[in-house]
CSV table of C-alpha atoms in Angstrom, one decimal:
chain,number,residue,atom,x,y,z
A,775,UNK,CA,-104.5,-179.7,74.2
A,776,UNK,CA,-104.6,-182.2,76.9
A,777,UNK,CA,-106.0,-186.2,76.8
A,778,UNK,CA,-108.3,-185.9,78.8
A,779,UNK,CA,-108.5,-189.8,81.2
A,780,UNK,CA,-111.6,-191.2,82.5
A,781,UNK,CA,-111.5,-194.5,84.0
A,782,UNK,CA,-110.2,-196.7,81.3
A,783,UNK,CA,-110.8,-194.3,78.5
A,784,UNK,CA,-109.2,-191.0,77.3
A,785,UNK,CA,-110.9,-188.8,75.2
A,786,UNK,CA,-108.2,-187.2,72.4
A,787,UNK,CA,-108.8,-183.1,71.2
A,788,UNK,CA,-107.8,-182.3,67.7
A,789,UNK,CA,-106.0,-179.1,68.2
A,790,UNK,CA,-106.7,-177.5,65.0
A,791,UNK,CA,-110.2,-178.3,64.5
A,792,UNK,CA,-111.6,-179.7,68.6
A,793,UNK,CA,-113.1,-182.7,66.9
A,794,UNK,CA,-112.6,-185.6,69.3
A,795,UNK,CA,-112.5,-189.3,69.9
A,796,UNK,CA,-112.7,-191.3,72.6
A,797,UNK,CA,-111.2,-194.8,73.2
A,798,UNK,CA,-109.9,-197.5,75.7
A,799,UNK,CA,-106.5,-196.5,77.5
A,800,UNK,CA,-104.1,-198.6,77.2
A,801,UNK,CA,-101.9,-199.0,80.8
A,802,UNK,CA,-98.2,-198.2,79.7
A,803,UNK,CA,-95.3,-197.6,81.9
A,804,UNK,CA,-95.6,-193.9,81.5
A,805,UNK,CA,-98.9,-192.0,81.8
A,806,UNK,CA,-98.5,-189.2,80.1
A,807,UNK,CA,-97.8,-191.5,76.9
A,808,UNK,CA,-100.8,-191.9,74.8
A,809,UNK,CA,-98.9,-193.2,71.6
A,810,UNK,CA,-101.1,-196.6,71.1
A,811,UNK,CA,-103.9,-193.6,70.9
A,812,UNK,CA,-102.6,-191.5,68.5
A,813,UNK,CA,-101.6,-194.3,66.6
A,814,UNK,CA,-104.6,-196.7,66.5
A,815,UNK,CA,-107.0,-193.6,65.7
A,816,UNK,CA,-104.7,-192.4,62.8
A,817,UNK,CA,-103.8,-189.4,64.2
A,818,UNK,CA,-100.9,-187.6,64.4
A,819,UNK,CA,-98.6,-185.5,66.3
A,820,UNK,CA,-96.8,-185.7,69.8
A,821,UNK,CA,-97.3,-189.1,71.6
A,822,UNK,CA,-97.6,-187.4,74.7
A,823,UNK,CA,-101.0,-186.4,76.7
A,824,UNK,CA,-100.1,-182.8,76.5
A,825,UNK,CA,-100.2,-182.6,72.8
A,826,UNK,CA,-100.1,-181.7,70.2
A,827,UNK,CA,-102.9,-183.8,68.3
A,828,UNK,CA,-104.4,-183.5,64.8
A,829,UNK,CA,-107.5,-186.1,63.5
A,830,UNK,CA,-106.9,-187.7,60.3
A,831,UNK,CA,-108.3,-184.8,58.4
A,832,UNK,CA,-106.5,-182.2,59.9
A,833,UNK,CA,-103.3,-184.2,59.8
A,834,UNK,CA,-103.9,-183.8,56.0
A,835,UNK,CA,-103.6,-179.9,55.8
A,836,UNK,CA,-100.9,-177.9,56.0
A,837,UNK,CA,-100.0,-176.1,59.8
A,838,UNK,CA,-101.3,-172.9,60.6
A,839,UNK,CA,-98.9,-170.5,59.3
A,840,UNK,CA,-96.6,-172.8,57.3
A,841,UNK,CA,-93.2,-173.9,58.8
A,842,UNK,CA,-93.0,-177.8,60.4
A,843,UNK,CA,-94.7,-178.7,63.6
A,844,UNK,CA,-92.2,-178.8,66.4
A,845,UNK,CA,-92.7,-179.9,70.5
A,846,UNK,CA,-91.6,-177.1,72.6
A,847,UNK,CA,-88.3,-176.3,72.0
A,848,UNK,CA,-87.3,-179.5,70.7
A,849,UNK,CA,-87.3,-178.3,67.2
A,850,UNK,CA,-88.3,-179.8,63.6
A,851,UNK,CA,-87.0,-183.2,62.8
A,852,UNK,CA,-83.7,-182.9,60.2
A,853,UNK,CA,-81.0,-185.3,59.7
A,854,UNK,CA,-77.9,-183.9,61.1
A,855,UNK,CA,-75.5,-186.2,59.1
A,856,UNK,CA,-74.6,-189.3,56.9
A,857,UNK,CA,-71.2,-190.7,57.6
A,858,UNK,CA,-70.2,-193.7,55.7
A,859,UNK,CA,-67.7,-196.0,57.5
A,860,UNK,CA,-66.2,-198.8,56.1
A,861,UNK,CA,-69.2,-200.8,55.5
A,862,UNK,CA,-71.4,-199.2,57.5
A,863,UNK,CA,-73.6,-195.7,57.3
A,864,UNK,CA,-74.7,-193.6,60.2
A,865,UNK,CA,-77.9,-191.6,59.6
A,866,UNK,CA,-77.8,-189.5,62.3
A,867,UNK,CA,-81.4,-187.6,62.9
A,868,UNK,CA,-82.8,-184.8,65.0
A,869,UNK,CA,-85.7,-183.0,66.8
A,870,UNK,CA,-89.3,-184.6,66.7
A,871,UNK,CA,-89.7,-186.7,63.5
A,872,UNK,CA,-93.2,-186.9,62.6
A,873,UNK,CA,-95.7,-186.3,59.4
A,874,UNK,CA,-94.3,-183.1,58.5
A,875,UNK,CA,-90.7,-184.2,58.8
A,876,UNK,CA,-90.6,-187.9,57.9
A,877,UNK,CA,-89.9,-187.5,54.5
A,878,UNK,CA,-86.1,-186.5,55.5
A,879,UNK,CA,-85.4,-189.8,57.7
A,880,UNK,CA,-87.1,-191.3,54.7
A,881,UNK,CA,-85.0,-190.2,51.6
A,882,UNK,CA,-81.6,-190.1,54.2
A,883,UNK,CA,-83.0,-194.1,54.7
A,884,UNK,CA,-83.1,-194.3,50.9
A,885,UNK,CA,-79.6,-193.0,50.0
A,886,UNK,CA,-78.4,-195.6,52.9
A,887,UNK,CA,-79.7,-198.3,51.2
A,888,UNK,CA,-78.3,-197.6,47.8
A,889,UNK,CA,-74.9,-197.5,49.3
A,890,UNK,CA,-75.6,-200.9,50.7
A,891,UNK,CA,-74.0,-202.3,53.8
A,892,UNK,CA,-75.2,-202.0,57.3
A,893,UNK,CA,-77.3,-198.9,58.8
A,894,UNK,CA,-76.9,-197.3,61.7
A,895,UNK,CA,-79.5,-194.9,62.8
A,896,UNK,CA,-78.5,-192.7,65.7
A,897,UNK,CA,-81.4,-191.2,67.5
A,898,UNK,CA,-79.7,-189.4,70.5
A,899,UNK,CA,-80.8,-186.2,68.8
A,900,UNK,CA,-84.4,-187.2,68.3
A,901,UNK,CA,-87.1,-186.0,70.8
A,902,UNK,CA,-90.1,-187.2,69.4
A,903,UNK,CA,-90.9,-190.0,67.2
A,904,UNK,CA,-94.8,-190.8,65.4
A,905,UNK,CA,-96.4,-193.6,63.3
A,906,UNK,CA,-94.5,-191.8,60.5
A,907,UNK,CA,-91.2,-191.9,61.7
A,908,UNK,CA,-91.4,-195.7,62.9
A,909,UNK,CA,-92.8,-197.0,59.5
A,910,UNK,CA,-90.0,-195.4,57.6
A,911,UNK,CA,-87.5,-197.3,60.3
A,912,UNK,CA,-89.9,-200.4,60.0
A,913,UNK,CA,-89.5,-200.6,55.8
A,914,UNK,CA,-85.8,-199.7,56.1
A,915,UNK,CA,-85.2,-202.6,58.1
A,916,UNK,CA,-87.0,-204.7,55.9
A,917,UNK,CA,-84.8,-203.6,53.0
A,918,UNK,CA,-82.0,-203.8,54.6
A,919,UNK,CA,-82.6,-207.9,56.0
A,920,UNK,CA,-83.9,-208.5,52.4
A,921,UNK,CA,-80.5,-207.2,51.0
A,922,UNK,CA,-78.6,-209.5,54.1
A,923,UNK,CA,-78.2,-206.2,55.7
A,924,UNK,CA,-78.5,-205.6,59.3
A,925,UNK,CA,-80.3,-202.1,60.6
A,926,UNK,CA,-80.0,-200.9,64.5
A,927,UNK,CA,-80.9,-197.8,66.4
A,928,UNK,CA,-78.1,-196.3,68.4
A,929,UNK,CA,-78.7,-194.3,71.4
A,930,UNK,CA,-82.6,-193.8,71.9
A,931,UNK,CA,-84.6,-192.1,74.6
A,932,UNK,CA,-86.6,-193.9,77.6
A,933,UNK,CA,-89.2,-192.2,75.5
A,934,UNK,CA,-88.6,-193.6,72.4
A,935,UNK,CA,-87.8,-197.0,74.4
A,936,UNK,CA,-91.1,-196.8,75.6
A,937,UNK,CA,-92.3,-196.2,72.1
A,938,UNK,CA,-90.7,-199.0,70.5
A,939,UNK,CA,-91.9,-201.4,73.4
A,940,UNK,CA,-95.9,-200.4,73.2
A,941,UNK,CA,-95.7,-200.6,69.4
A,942,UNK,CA,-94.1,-204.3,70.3
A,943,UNK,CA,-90.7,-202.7,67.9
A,944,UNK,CA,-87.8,-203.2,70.7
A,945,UNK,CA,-87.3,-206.7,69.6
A,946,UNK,CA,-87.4,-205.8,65.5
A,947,UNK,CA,-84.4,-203.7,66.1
A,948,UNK,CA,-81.4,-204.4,67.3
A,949,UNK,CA,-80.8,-201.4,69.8
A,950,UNK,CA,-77.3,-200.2,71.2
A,951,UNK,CA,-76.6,-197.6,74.4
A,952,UNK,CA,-74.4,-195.5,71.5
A,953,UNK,CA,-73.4,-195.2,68.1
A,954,UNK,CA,-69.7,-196.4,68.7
A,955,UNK,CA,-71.7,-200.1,70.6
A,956,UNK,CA,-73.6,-200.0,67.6
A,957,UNK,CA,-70.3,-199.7,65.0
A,958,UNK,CA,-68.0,-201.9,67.4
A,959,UNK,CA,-70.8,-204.6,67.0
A,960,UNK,CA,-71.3,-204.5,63.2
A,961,UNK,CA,-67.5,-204.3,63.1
A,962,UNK,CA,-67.7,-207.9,65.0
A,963,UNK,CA,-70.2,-209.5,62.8
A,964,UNK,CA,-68.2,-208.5,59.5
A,965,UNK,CA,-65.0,-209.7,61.1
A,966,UNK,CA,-67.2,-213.5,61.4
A,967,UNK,CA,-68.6,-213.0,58.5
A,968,UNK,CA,-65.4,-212.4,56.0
A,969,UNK,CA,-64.1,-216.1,54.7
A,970,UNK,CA,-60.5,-216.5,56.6
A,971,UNK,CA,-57.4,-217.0,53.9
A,972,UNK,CA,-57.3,-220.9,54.7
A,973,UNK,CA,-61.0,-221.2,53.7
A,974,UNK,CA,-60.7,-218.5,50.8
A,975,UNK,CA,-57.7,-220.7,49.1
A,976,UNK,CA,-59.6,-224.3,49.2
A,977,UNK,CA,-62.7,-223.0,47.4
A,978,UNK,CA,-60.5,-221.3,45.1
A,979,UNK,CA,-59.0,-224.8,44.9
């Protein structure tokens, strides 16, 4: 189902069950993204006008027919890799990760973290992202500054740009064009942050 706009208010359709809400739009750089929506009304599902859109309750219940929820041909969200370099691990993800598929960013995030060291997070995969997906990234983040870590996104969409930007997350995250930007930069701050040999022998001193 569609949003449906009306002046400064949109009107959002549960697909599963019609039940609906209405609220205050809020003006984004894209129209057809209605992710403050979904979000604020604890819905899920695509953060796009067109839909899909389940209320809380049906959010709650498994799909119709079993299987994840997908967008189109974009698929169901699945990491696609963990590469550990160096310091450094590369969760790369895929398709639309939402409430049905968050629990594999999440345990991928997880396994990351145990093997300490930076995280890279590549999202040029990804399609679709939802309140799920960014509060896994959100708490990985977290862990990762609270262990002296540093974790950046690599290679998102204008969509998920747009995302991060209306959910005020573009400035949490350090944010790179690629995943080698992303590496060549964590490379960099290792390099400043390793003790030279002079400095090493006078506290050893």
């Amino acid at each position: 189902m569609t949003v449906v706009p009306d002046d400064h208010l949109m009107t959002l359709i549960c697909d599963t069950c019609g039940d609906t809400v209405k609220a205050t739009a809020c003006v984004l750089p894209d129209a057809e993204v209605v992710w403050t929506l979904v979000s604020e009304q604890g819905w899920s599902g695509s953060p796009f006008a067109t839909g899909p859109h389940r209320c809380p309750h049906c959010s709650l219940l498994p799909l119709p027919g079993g299987g994840h929820a997908s967008c189109g041909d974009h698929g169901p969200g699945g990491i696609l890799g963990i590469d550990h370099l160096n310091d450094v691990t590369v969760v790369a993800a895929a398709g639309d990760v939402d409430l049905d598929t968050g629990d594999t960013l999440r345990t991928a995030l997880r396994h990351a973290a145990d093997m300490g060291g930076h995280v890279v997070v590549d999202l040029s995969r990804v399609h679709l992202i939802d309140s799920t997906g960014l509060g896994h990234l959100v708490r990985a983040h977290r862990d990762a500054r609270d262990r002296g870590a540093t974790l950046c996104l690599a290679a998102p969409s204008r969509f998920i740009r747009t995302v991060l930007h209306t959910m005020r997350l573009d400035g949490a995250f350090p944010i790179f064009d690629s995943r080698e930007d992303a590496l060549a930069q964590l490379s960099k701050e290792s390099v400043l942050e390793r003790p030279t040999a002079a400095a090493a022998t006078a506290t050893r001193s």
